């Protein structure tokens, strides 16, 4: 490196790649993230894209973003705000101005600042930076479009195809700035474009052009060093929450010695689970793309009835459609895992945005006394673990389990320490063995789970259904029997508390404020708790993965703090549940329903305010 | 042929049958139990799946595996059962409301996918369990509890829905005709694919006599034609009536009258992939034409459950990924030392 190069060492950086939804920003972000993980940084990513496939070009509504946060320290969120914005057009700057750290660096395509594009982005002057009050920011005007054209001048490609590689110029430049080796990115490009040598070569050429541009302009371009993080030893891969969920289910089936059947219908942001499982015919996964959400869960129930691990995946509106069938599985007492990747509601709501507003639907969205085990994953990579556990509980307790994730977890990625199957917990499905003793609804005292006998098992022929029944499975309208059975089903779900761990407190074990969160907000909650602790505040964090039943020590933990604040991405659903299930405490609330994850800063502010009250 | 020897009685459960005395369901169940005994397949491999409605109580009365599910979803649940384990003999019991109203979507997609399931569709043109409301097969103008002035909508013809969904097997029978039902149900059971058997069933309470013009009374043979593959389309008390094709249209004629001879009479080809004649046969109504019974269509093609199993086997053979440990370590990974 020449002496002009300014190398600045940083602990952590958040970069936001942003452009038109057709500009390839998701790919750019993913490639950069994979290279970054391989370099040894801890990392967290989050895509932010519009629900339209191609919203009008150049408009703010059509901007697609991808944020990646990496560092030498533990990275638990994609970052509140970006230190670097890569903007492919004026609209991207407008859409992202509010997601920037003060004094952030803005790298933008200077060629895109045409009168037409400024107008499309609804700027009133030809100086967007002044308009957006971004004058103090470090701006790098890079002629990305013309440099890309220049790089491919001999390629004999048409203009449109050439412009498709613009994102690679930006990626090359950012790779230089952050010292990422291009080889890793090239390997990934080979996987993606290997079929067309021409497309592959043009992408690689432009990638190098971007990298070289950074090098030759180094007197104006700072270079940063983000040293590798101190990460637990082992083999890692990058994984999204949806993939982790899908793989956790496959792992559970393998561990249980069962075949996995997924009945599902495409719905944002859960579709990737259906895709991920459809890829795994090699592991015997039977994926059934059904005609609708109802058939998705019904085929899964049919498969469970036939002796498979039946699973269905969906998002909020789909869950509403599945309610009646989930209730059948509750009544028939069959294993079933329902994965709900929550999104902004109600109704169609904000399909591509994240929210935690299906908690009440999961708890109570069925007719009758219909208890269901509810588990929530809290990071993209722990979706694996919780999907596995959801299946384990369902198979061992013979009851449906709902796994709640959300768009933020499902689409976000994180390094995942690859487990070894031999180390995973055992799963023992309750498959009946002795036909002479078999009764469809005879239970073990320990878990109150019934035995599972399915078609094909000789001597076990029996009938089950959605009508109330007695122990043998015979339809019964006896009033006392109905009450007895309703209470039994409730007790069976309550007994799952014996299978789950106690809630652990992060930070102070007792003190002034207990922060309470659940599910996908973990990264932001733990970061906020860590920072508050550093500031000397007496706060702790109880972050829940088990929603129904709650861990047994919940009340005990709550009693050690003067105040409790429940933070969630809805208008107070978990707080309401706690008021019902763990009474005797005052639950303060911090709620956000903007389709966006929490900012660490806003959590801290709400806790600080409560501390001062 | 088989090591399993059963009588119809082996397929009866101890649960008391609670259909109304005289209900057509009794006869159909007897026919099903006789066919199952005759098939000589392992009783433990039978799964009888139903939705909601009078006929959907059927599984409780069968000494097989049975699952009484929820309204309209029998087709979807049965699809899951058969896809999960193609070795099973899956029977779906449904009615005109369950299959063609609330479960219409699942029904047409089951037929489209051609999953190897035997569907018995009890058609009594009425909602019986909710006590007498019109159904999607109720004739236009019929007065029921929810159409006191007569319905203002046309009914589905079940067979047309099956054909429109690319159905491979459609048959029609009558509850009271045990012999015919048994013959048809056996063919349905042996057929690989979704076999839909519509049974004209009499609800003694809410639509009694609804099919009577076809099924009862003197000379009823003149109003029914029992189609058999490879045989002439003849019918009638004296077996002297037959079907001919004139100017592309089916016509009922009497042999020896107007110059029609036995040579003019059509031969039934249930295996013809062409929908044209099957559709015309399904659409025949009295009094101009006889009502068609028997196996009207039975065209062999690939079943979904077979294709799904074959695809998995094929991919498993070529893939290097044999278990989860292989999967997790495939593709881009890195070692933190």
XYZ file of N, CA and C in Angstrom, chain B residues 147-285:
417
model
N -84.330 -22.120 0.434
C -84.854 -21.620 -0.845
C -86.371 -21.851 -0.849
N -87.059 -21.200 0.088
C -88.509 -21.457 0.215
C -89.272 -21.100 -1.054
N -88.692 -20.258 -1.892
C -89.368 -19.897 -3.148
C -88.694 -20.552 -4.345
N -87.812 -21.498 -4.079
C -87.095 -22.183 -5.158
C -85.717 -21.585 -5.348
N -84.729 -22.408 -5.703
C -83.371 -21.879 -5.922
C -83.333 -21.124 -7.246
N -82.421 -20.170 -7.345
C -82.283 -19.382 -8.573
C -80.911 -19.631 -9.191
N -80.374 -20.837 -8.984
C -79.038 -21.141 -9.515
C -79.003 -22.555 -10.080
N -78.116 -22.740 -11.052
C -77.963 -24.055 -11.654
C -77.000 -24.916 -10.845
N -77.231 -26.217 -10.842
C -76.358 -27.109 -10.075
C -75.104 -27.509 -10.845
N -74.126 -28.000 -10.100
C -72.966 -28.668 -10.704
C -73.401 -30.045 -11.201
N -72.752 -30.485 -12.279
C -72.820 -31.896 -12.640
C -71.465 -32.453 -12.213
N -71.474 -33.328 -11.213
C -70.207 -33.769 -10.603
C -69.221 -34.275 -11.654
N -69.716 -35.077 -12.572
C -68.831 -35.657 -13.593
C -68.174 -34.602 -14.468
N -68.924 -33.520 -14.747
C -68.356 -32.438 -15.566
C -67.214 -31.749 -14.834
N -67.389 -31.612 -13.533
C -66.333 -30.993 -12.730
C -65.083 -31.874 -12.750
N -65.311 -33.180 -12.717
C -64.184 -34.125 -12.760
C -63.479 -34.023 -14.114
N -64.248 -34.006 -15.183
C -63.636 -33.897 -16.515
C -62.896 -32.570 -16.663
N -63.517 -31.498 -16.192
C -62.905 -30.171 -16.286
C -61.618 -30.072 -15.485
N -61.492 -30.934 -14.499
C -60.272 -30.945 -13.676
C -59.280 -31.980 -14.190
N -59.438 -32.389 -15.430
C -58.576 -33.385 -16.070
C -58.670 -34.747 -15.402
N -59.902 -35.078 -14.935
C -60.091 -36.336 -14.227
C -59.802 -37.544 -15.099
N -59.254 -38.575 -14.463
C -58.922 -39.791 -15.202
C -59.959 -40.884 -14.986
N -60.720 -40.794 -13.882
C -61.703 -41.846 -13.594
C -62.985 -41.219 -13.059
N -64.081 -41.515 -13.723
C -65.381 -41.100 -13.192
C -66.394 -42.213 -13.420
N -67.134 -42.533 -12.363
C -68.182 -43.548 -12.468
C -69.403 -43.055 -11.721
N -70.546 -43.639 -12.064
C -71.784 -43.258 -11.368
C -72.534 -44.523 -10.975
N -73.087 -44.515 -9.782
C -73.866 -45.661 -9.316
C -75.101 -45.177 -8.557
N -75.875 -46.168 -8.078
C -77.100 -45.870 -7.329
C -77.006 -46.591 -5.983
N -77.358 -45.879 -4.896
C -77.213 -46.488 -3.573
C -77.889 -47.858 -3.465
N -79.117 -47.963 -4.011
C -79.889 -49.192 -3.841
C -79.407 -50.362 -4.699
N -78.593 -50.092 -5.675
C -78.141 -51.160 -6.571
C -76.776 -51.674 -6.110
N -76.841 -52.608 -5.154
C -75.615 -53.109 -4.528
C -74.685 -53.787 -5.522
N -75.284 -54.522 -6.428
C -74.463 -55.288 -7.367
C -73.642 -54.322 -8.232
N -74.348 -53.308 -8.759
C -73.660 -52.335 -9.610
C -72.602 -51.563 -8.795
N -72.985 -51.130 -7.597
C -72.042 -50.379 -6.762
C -70.781 -51.196 -6.503
N -70.969 -52.459 -6.187
C -69.821 -53.325 -5.896
C -68.892 -53.442 -7.104
N -69.499 -53.668 -8.267
C -68.682 -53.799 -9.488
C -67.892 -52.518 -9.753
N -68.588 -51.404 -9.627
C -67.955 -50.112 -9.912
C -66.872 -49.791 -8.878
N -67.192 -50.014 -7.609
C -66.229 -49.683 -6.545
C -64.973 -50.544 -6.664
N -65.144 -51.758 -7.122
C -63.969 -52.628 -7.299
C -63.076 -52.072 -8.409
N -63.718 -51.640 -9.486
C -62.920 -51.036 -10.573
C -62.214 -49.775 -10.088
N -62.942 -48.998 -9.299
C -62.357 -47.759 -8.758
C -61.158 -48.084 -7.880
N -61.304 -49.116 -7.061
C -60.231 -49.493 -6.132
C -59.007 -49.965 -6.901
N -59.239 -50.681 -7.978
C -58.112 -51.232 -8.742
C -57.449 -50.179 -9.622
N -58.173 -49.102 -9.941
C -57.649 -48.059 -10.826
C -56.569 -47.250 -10.119
N -55.476 -46.984 -10.852
C -54.409 -46.154 -10.280
C -54.648 -44.703 -10.683
N -55.052 -43.899 -9.732
C -55.363 -42.498 -10.000
C -56.549 -42.107 -9.131
N -56.976 -40.853 -9.250
C -58.123 -40.426 -8.455
C -59.393 -40.984 -9.082
N -60.037 -41.920 -8.392
C -61.272 -42.516 -8.906
C -62.455 -41.859 -8.214
N -63.235 -41.133 -8.969
C -64.404 -40.496 -8.367
C -65.644 -41.318 -8.726
N -66.314 -41.811 -7.700
C -67.548 -42.567 -7.903
C -68.694 -41.757 -7.302
N -69.545 -41.239 -8.172
C -70.718 -40.503 -7.690
C -71.832 -41.517 -7.434
N -72.356 -41.521 -6.222
C -73.459 -42.425 -5.922
C -74.721 -41.587 -5.729
N -75.734 -41.855 -6.552
C -77.007 -41.156 -6.353
C -77.629 -41.753 -5.104
N -77.682 -40.935 -4.063
C -78.061 -41.452 -2.753
C -79.337 -40.769 -2.302
N -80.182 -41.567 -1.671
C -81.474 -41.050 -1.236
C -81.430 -40.660 0.227
N -81.766 -39.385 0.518
C -81.921 -38.955 1.905
C -83.392 -39.127 2.242
N -83.655 -40.100 3.122
C -85.070 -40.433 3.381
C -85.818 -39.308 4.083
N -85.072 -38.402 4.705
C -85.733 -37.357 5.492
C -85.917 -36.065 4.690
N -84.864 -35.589 4.033
C -84.920 -34.246 3.464
C -85.032 -34.169 1.945
N -84.709 -35.267 1.260
C -84.864 -35.196 -0.194
C -85.344 -36.541 -0.731
N -86.200 -37.168 0.073
C -86.595 -38.527 -0.281
C -87.228 -38.558 -1.674
N -86.777 -39.521 -2.451
C -87.341 -39.694 -3.786
C -86.712 -38.809 -4.831
N -85.649 -38.092 -4.474
C -85.045 -37.109 -5.380
C -84.529 -37.752 -6.670
N -84.094 -39.005 -6.572
C -83.585 -39.699 -7.757
C -84.592 -40.732 -8.276
N -85.800 -40.714 -7.687
C -86.761 -41.797 -7.917
C -87.125 -42.012 -9.387
N -87.245 -40.913 -10.092
C -87.623 -41.057 -11.501
C -86.636 -41.935 -12.263
N -85.382 -41.913 -11.782
C -84.354 -42.706 -12.446
C -84.233 -44.097 -11.826
N -84.330 -44.104 -10.490
C -83.946 -45.328 -9.795
C -85.103 -46.258 -9.445
N -86.317 -45.765 -9.497
C -87.425 -46.579 -8.992
C -88.494 -46.797 -10.060
N -89.432 -47.630 -9.683
C -90.640 -47.774 -10.491
C -90.484 -48.718 -11.660
N -91.609 -48.917 -12.302
C -91.630 -49.803 -13.458
C -90.786 -49.221 -14.582
N -90.285 -50.094 -15.392
C -89.499 -49.698 -16.565
C -88.327 -48.792 -16.243
N -87.795 -48.872 -14.989
C -86.657 -48.000 -14.676
C -85.457 -48.334 -15.554
N -85.413 -49.584 -16.036
C -84.306 -49.954 -16.928
C -84.317 -49.105 -18.199
N -85.459 -48.546 -18.547
C -85.523 -47.695 -19.731
C -84.911 -46.314 -19.463
N -84.669 -46.015 -18.189
C -84.136 -44.681 -17.855
C -82.694 -44.728 -17.347
N -82.137 -45.923 -17.382
C -80.736 -46.072 -16.947
C -79.961 -46.843 -18.002
N -78.732 -46.430 -18.222
C -77.855 -47.266 -19.049
C -76.610 -47.583 -18.228
N -76.290 -48.864 -18.126
C -75.133 -49.298 -17.360
C -73.995 -49.534 -18.350
N -73.091 -48.567 -18.424
C -72.001 -48.628 -19.406
C -70.871 -49.533 -18.928
N -70.413 -50.379 -19.853
C -69.261 -51.222 -19.532
C -68.255 -51.116 -20.659
N -66.993 -50.965 -20.280
C -65.935 -50.784 -21.275
C -65.906 -51.943 -22.272
N -65.891 -51.591 -23.559
C -65.789 -52.603 -24.611
C -67.118 -53.227 -24.997
N -68.192 -52.790 -24.328
C -69.501 -53.372 -24.662
C -70.388 -52.332 -25.323
N -71.366 -52.846 -26.069
C -72.328 -51.977 -26.749
C -73.111 -51.156 -25.725
N -73.460 -49.938 -26.130
C -74.231 -49.070 -25.223
C -75.716 -49.364 -25.387
N -76.141 -50.506 -24.820
C -77.569 -50.856 -24.916
C -78.204 -50.888 -23.535
N -79.486 -50.704 -23.508
C -80.199 -50.664 -22.230
C -81.686 -50.933 -22.478
N -82.453 -50.843 -21.419
C -83.902 -50.993 -21.543
C -84.391 -52.306 -20.962
N -85.679 -52.331 -20.648
C -86.301 -53.524 -20.066
C -86.017 -54.732 -20.962
N -86.080 -54.512 -22.257
C -85.864 -55.617 -23.193
C -84.474 -55.569 -23.839
N -83.615 -54.694 -23.317
C -82.261 -54.542 -23.880
C -82.298 -54.275 -25.389
N -83.340 -53.514 -25.802
C -83.469 -53.238 -27.238
C -83.237 -51.763 -27.547
N -82.809 -51.011 -26.541
C -82.515 -49.600 -26.775
C -80.996 -49.403 -26.772
N -80.576 -48.374 -27.473
C -79.136 -48.145 -27.540
C -78.805 -46.708 -27.874
N -77.492 -46.390 -27.772
C -77.053 -45.030 -28.071
C -76.287 -45.012 -29.387
N -76.592 -43.994 -30.197
C -75.887 -43.808 -31.460
C -75.403 -42.370 -31.531
N -74.473 -42.117 -32.430
C -73.954 -40.766 -32.612
C -74.419 -40.251 -33.959
N -75.235 -39.194 -33.943
C -75.718 -38.625 -35.199
C -75.375 -37.146 -35.236
N -74.666 -36.762 -36.289
C -74.218 -35.373 -36.431
C -73.511 -34.869 -35.166
N -72.692 -35.748 -34.592
C -71.915 -35.344 -33.418
C -72.721 -35.337 -32.134
N -73.943 -35.786 -32.181
C -74.749 -35.770 -30.952
C -75.211 -37.172 -30.592
N -75.221 -37.440 -29.286
C -75.731 -38.732 -28.829
C -77.239 -38.757 -28.998
N -77.744 -39.923 -29.420
C -79.190 -40.060 -29.574
C -79.578 -41.446 -29.073
N -80.696 -41.511 -28.358
C -81.202 -42.803 -27.889
C -82.142 -43.356 -28.957
N -81.933 -44.597 -29.368
C -82.761 -45.203 -30.424
C -83.217 -46.586 -29.973
N -84.204 -47.102 -30.693
C -84.631 -48.470 -30.445
C -84.172 -49.319 -31.622
N -83.523 -50.410 -31.276
C -82.992 -51.280 -32.329
C -84.153 -51.888 -33.094
N -84.071 -51.766 -34.431
C -85.157 -52.301 -35.255
C -86.198 -51.250 -35.618
N -86.057 -50.081 -35.036
C -86.981 -48.989 -35.365
C -86.205 -47.928 -36.147
N -86.848 -47.276 -37.091
C -86.239 -46.237 -37.939
C -84.974 -46.726 -38.645
N -84.864 -47.993 -38.820
C -83.741 -48.546 -39.573
C -82.465 -48.728 -38.752
N -82.502 -48.495 -37.419
C -81.285 -48.687 -36.608
C -81.075 -50.171 -36.297
N -79.848 -50.616 -36.520
C -79.526 -52.006 -36.207
C -78.465 -52.026 -35.109
N -78.173 -53.197 -34.595
C -77.156 -53.361 -33.553
C -75.809 -52.802 -34.005
N -75.551 -52.863 -35.306
C -74.272 -52.356 -35.814
C -74.117 -50.853 -35.618
N -75.243 -50.159 -35.563
C -75.177 -48.699 -35.397
C -74.848 -48.288 -33.964
N -75.077 -49.207 -33.028
C -74.942 -48.844 -31.607
C -73.464 -48.689 -31.231
N -73.178 -47.612 -30.459
C -71.799 -47.321 -30.053
C -71.264 -48.359 -29.065
N -69.945 -48.549 -29.122
C -69.273 -49.393 -28.136
C -68.590 -48.461 -27.137
N -68.766 -48.734 -25.849
C -68.208 -47.837 -24.822
C -66.700 -48.022 -24.679
N -65.985 -46.913 -24.797
C -64.534 -46.948 -24.602
C -64.167 -46.020 -23.434
N -64.106 -46.599 -22.232
C -63.804 -45.795 -21.033
C -62.358 -45.320 -21.037
N -61.510 -45.990 -21.837
C -60.073 -45.681 -21.802
C -59.664 -44.622 -22.826
N -60.646 -44.095 -23.552
C -60.339 -43.076 -24.549
C -59.994 -41.767 -23.830
N -58.829 -41.230 -24.123
C -58.412 -39.990 -23.455
C -59.296 -38.801 -23.869
N -59.868 -38.874 -25.070
C -60.725 -37.796 -25.580
C -61.955 -37.618 -24.667
N -62.199 -36.380 -24.280
C -63.283 -36.107 -23.329
C -64.667 -36.099 -23.980
N -64.687 -35.967 -25.277
C -65.910 -35.622 -25.993
C -67.101 -36.520 -25.664
N -66.913 -37.820 -25.890
C -68.023 -38.737 -25.678
C -68.319 -38.948 -24.192
N -67.256 -38.987 -23.396
C -67.453 -39.142 -21.947
C -68.279 -37.982 -21.407
N -67.980 -36.809 -21.919
C -68.704 -35.626 -21.477
C -70.178 -35.720 -21.875
N -70.409 -36.157 -23.113
C -71.797 -36.283 -23.586
C -72.548 -37.329 -22.772
N -71.878 -38.404 -22.426
C -72.527 -39.463 -21.632
C -72.883 -38.966 -20.234
N -71.933 -38.219 -19.640
C -72.170 -37.698 -18.285
C -73.358 -36.729 -18.283
N -73.490 -35.979 -19.379
C -74.532 -34.946 -19.428
C -75.938 -35.466 -19.719
N -76.062 -36.739 -20.084
C -77.392 -37.250 -20.470
C -78.363 -37.166 -19.300
N -79.563 -36.672 -19.609
C -80.601 -36.626 -18.572
C -81.915 -37.174 -19.119
